[in-house]
CSV table of C-alpha atoms in Angstrom, one decimal:
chain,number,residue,atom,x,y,z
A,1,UNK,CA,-62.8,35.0,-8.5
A,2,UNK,CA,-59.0,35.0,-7.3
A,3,UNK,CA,-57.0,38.1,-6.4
A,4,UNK,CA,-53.8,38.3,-6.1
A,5,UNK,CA,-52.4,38.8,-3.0
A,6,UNK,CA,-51.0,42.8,-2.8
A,7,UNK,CA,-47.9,41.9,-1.5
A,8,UNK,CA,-45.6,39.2,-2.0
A,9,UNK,CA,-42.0,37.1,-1.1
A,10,UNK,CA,-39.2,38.1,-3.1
A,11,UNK,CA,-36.7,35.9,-1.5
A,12,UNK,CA,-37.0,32.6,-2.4
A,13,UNK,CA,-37.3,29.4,-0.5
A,14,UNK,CA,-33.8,28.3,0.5
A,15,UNK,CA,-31.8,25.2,2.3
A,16,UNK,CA,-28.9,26.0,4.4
A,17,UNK,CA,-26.3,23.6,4.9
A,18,UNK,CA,-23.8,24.9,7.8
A,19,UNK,CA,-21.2,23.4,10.1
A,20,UNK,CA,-21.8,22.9,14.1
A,21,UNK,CA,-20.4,25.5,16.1
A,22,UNK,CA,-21.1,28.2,12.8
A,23,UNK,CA,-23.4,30.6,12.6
A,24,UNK,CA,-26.4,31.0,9.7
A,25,UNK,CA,-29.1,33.5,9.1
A,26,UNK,CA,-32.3,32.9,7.3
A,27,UNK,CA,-33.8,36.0,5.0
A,28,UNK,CA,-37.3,36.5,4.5
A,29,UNK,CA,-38.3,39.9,2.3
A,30,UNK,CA,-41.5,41.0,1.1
A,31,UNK,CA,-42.5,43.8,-1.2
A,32,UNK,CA,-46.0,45.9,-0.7
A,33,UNK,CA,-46.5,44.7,2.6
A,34,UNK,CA,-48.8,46.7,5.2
A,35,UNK,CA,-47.1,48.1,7.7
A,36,UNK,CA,-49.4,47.3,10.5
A,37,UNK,CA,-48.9,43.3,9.2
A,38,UNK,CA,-46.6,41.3,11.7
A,39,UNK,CA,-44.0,39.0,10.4
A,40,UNK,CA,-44.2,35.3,12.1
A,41,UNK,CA,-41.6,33.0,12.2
A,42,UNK,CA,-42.0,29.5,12.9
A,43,UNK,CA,-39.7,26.8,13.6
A,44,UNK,CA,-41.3,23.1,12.9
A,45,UNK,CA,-44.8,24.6,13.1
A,46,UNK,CA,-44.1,26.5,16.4
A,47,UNK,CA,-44.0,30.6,16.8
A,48,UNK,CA,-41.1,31.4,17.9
A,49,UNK,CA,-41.3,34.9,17.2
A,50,UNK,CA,-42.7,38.1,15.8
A,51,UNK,CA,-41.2,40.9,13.8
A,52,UNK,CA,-38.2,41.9,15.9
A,53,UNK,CA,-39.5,40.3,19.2
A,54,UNK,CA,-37.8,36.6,20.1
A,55,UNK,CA,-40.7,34.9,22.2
A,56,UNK,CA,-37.7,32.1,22.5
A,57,UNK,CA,-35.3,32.5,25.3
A,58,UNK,CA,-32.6,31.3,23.7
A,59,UNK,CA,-29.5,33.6,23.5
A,60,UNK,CA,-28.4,32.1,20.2
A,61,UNK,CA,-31.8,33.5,18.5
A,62,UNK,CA,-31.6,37.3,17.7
A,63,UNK,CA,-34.7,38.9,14.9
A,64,UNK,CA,-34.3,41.4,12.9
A,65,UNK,CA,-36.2,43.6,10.3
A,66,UNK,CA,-35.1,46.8,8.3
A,67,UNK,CA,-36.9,48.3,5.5
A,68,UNK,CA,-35.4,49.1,1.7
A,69,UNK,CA,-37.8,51.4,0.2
A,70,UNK,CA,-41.2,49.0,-0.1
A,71,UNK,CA,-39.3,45.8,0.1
A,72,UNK,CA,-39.4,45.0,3.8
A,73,UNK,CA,-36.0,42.6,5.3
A,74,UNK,CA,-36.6,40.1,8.0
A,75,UNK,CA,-33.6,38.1,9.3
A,76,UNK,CA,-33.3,35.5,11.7
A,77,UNK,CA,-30.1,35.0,12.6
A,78,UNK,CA,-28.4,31.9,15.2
A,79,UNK,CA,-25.2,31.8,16.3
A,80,UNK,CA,-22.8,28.4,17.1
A,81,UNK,CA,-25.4,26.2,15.6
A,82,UNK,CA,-26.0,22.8,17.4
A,83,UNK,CA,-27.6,19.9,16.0
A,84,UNK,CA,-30.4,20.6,17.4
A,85,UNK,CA,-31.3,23.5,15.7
A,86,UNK,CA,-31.7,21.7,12.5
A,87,UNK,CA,-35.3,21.9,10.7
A,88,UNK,CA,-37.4,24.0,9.0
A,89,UNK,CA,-37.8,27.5,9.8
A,90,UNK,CA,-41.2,29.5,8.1
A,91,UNK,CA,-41.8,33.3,7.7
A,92,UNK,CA,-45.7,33.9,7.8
A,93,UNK,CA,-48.1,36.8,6.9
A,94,UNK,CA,-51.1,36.4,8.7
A,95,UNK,CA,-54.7,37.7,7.3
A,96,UNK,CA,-56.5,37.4,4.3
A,97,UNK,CA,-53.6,35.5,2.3
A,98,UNK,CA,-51.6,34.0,4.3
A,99,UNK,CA,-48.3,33.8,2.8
A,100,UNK,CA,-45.8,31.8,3.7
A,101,UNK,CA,-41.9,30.5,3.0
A,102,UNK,CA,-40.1,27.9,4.4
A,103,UNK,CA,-36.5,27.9,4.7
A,104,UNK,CA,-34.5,24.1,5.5
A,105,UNK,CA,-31.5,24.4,8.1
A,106,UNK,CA,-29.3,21.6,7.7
A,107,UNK,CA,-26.3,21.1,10.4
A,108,UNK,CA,-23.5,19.0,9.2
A,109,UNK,CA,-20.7,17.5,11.6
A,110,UNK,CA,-17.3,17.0,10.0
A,111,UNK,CA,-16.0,13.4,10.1
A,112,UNK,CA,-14.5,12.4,13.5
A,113,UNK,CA,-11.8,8.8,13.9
A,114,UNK,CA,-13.6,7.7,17.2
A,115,UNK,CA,-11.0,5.2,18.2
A,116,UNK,CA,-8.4,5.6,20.8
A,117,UNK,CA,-5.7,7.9,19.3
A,118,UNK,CA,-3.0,5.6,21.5
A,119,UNK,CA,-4.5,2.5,20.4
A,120,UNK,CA,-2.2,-0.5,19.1
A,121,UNK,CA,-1.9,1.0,15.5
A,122,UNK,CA,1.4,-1.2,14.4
A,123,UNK,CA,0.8,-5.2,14.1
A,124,UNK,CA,3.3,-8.4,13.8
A,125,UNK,CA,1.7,-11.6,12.1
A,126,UNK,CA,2.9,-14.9,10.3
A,127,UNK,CA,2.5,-15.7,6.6
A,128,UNK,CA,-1.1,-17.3,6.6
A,129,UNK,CA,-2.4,-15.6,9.3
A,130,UNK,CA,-5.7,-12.8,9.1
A,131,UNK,CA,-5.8,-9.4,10.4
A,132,UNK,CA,-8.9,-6.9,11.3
A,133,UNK,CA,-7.9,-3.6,10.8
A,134,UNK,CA,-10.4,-0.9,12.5
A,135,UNK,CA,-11.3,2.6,11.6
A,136,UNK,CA,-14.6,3.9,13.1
A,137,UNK,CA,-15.5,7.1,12.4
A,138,UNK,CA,-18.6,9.5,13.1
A,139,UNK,CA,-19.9,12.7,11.2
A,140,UNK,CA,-23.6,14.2,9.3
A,141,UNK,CA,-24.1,13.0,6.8
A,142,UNK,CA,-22.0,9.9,7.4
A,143,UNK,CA,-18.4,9.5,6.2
A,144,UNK,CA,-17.1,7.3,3.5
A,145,UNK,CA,-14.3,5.6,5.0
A,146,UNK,CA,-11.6,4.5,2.1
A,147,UNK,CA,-8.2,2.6,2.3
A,148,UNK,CA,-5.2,2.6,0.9
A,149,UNK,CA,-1.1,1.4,1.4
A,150,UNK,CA,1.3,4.3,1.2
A,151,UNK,CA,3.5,3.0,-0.9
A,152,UNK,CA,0.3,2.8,-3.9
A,153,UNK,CA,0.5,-0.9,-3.9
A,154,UNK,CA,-2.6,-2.5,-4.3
A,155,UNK,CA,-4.6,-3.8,-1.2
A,156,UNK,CA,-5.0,-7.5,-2.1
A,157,UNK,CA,-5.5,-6.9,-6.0
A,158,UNK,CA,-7.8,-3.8,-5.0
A,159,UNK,CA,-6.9,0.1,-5.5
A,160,UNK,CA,-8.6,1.2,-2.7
A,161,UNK,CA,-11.2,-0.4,-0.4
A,162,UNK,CA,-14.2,1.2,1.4
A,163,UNK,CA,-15.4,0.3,5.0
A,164,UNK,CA,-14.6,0.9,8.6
A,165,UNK,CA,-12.7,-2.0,8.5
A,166,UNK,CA,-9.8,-3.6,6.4
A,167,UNK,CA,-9.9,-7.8,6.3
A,168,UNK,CA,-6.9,-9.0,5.2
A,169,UNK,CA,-6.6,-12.8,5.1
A,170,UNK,CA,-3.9,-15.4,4.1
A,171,UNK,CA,-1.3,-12.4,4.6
A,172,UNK,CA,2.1,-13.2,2.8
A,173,UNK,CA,4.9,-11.1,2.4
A,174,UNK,CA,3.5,-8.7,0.0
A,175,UNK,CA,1.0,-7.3,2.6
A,176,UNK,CA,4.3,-6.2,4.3
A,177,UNK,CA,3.7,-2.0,5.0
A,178,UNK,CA,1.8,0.8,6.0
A,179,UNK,CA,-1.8,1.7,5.8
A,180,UNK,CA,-3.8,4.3,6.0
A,181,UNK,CA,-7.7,5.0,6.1
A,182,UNK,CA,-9.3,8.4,4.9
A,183,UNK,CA,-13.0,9.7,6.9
A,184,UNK,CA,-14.5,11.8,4.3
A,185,UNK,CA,-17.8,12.8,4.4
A,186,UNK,CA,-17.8,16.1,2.0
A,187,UNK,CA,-17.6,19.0,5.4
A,188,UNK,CA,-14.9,20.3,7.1
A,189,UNK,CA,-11.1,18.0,6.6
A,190,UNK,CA,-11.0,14.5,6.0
A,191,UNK,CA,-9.5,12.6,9.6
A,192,UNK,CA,-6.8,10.1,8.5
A,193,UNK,CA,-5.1,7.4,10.6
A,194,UNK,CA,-2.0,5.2,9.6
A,195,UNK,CA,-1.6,1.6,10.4
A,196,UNK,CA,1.1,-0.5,9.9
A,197,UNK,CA,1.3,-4.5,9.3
A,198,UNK,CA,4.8,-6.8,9.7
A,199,UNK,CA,4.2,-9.6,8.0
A,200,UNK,CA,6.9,-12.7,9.5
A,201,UNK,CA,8.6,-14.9,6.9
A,202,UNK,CA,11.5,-16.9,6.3
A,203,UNK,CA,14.7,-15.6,4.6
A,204,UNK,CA,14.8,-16.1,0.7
A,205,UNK,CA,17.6,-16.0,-1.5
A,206,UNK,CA,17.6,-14.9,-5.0
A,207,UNK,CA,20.2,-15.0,-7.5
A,208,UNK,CA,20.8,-14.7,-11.5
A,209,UNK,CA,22.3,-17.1,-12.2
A,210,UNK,CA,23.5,-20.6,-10.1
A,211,UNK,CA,26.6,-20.7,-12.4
A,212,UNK,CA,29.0,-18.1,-13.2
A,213,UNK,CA,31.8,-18.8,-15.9
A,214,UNK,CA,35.3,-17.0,-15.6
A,215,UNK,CA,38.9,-17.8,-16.1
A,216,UNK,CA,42.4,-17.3,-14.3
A,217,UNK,CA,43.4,-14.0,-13.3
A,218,UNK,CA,40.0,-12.6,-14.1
A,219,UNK,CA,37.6,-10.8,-11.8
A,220,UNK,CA,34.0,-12.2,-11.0
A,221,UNK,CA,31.2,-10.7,-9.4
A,222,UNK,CA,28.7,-13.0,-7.6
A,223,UNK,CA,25.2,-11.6,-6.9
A,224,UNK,CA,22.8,-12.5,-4.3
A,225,UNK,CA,19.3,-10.7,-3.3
A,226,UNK,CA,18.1,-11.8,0.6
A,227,UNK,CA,14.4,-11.3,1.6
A,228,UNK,CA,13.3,-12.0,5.0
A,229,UNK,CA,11.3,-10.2,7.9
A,230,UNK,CA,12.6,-9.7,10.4
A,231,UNK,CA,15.3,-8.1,8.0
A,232,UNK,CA,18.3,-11.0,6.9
A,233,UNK,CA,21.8,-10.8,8.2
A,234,UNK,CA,23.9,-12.4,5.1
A,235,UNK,CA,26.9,-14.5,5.5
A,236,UNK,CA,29.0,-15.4,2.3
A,237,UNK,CA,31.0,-18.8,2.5
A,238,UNK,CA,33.4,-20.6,0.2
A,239,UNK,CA,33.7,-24.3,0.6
A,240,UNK,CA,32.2,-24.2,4.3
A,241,UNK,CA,34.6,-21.2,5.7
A,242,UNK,CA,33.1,-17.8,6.2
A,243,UNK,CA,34.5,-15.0,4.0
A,244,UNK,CA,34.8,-11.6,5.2
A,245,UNK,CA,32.5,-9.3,2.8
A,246,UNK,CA,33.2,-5.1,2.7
């Protein structure tokens, strides 16, 4: 025949996510308990401690137990949480019933750019050429690492582009600009880091039209549009001899 246990958990199991270098507390209550009945805690199937008494010497690790009418309050509390205090952490009542809750600390790490803040960030090539652009980055859970150009261009016919690196191949003009990659990973700020690629190629000139109709004593207006990188120095001539241009 069952009985039912005269005391139970009114907390509820829970999962605790929390940042390294914060602090968490875990809450155990039970209603109906015995006075005389200890409260164990257990960390990954260890005893760590009893009621208010820490049997681990860590200084991060306080107990503590208060009393609210027949609801009975224990709380283990850690300060500046390392990684290595994540796990699961169990309040027990020993005897006849043995109840017990676990409790799931998780430590996240916010996302981290691990490369050299000085390293070679800014990068000439010639039209044809590749480039390897590098963005390592570290966190828990893992970051998403997502590029984009500052000016909103598209990367090579894509909107944004996921990856600790960027491959750019056959580079033309257009990949002319500045980059930047985004370490995300849903914890603390995302880490950003800018990049910038100078694509080489020979002037160009543009104009509307080749041919431009007028008559005597009438003004004209000749338009011409230079591309080029490094950046074109124009130079207007008529019939071979240079003409000064305000």
């Amino acid at each position: 025949v069952y009985t039912a246990p005269p005391y139970a958990f009114t907390s509820k199991p829970s999962t605790i996510n929390v940042l390294e270098g914060e602090d968490a507390s875990i809450v155990c209550a039970v209603q109906g308990k015995p006075e005389y009945f200890p409260m164990l805690w257990l960390n990954e199937s260890f005893v760590i401690g009893m009621n208010k008494m820490l049997y681990d010497t860590k200084d991060r690790v306080t107990l503590d137990g208060t009393r609210d009418g027949n609801i009975d309050i224990f709380t283990l509390s850690i300060t500046n949480i390392e990684l290595l205090d994540e796990g699961d952490f169990e309040c027990q009542l020993p005897g006849r019933f043995k109840l017990r809750q676990k409790h799931s600390l998780i430590v996240n790490i916010p996302p981290q750019i691990t490369s050299d803040p000085d390293a070679q960030s800014s990068f000439d090539r010639e039209i044809g050429e590749d480039i390897l652009l590098e963005c390592p980055a570290t966190g828990k859970p893992e970051p998403v690492v997502t590029w984009k150009r500052l000016d909103n261009f598209p990367i090579q016919r894509q909107e944004t582009v996921e990856g600790q690196s960027l491959f750019l191949s056959n580079l033309t003009e257009f990949e002319n600009g500045k980059y930047i990659c985004f370490a995300s990973n849903g914890f603390g700020q995302d880490k950003t880091r800018e990049f910038e690629i100078n694509v080489n190629f020979e002037p160009k000139v543009m104009t509307p039209s080749n041919w431009v109709h007028t008559g005597p004593g009438h003004s004209v207006r000749l338009e011409c549009t230079f591309s080029g990188n490094p950046s074109v120095q124009s130079i207007w001539q008529y019939e071979g001899d240079d003409i000064n241009v305000n």
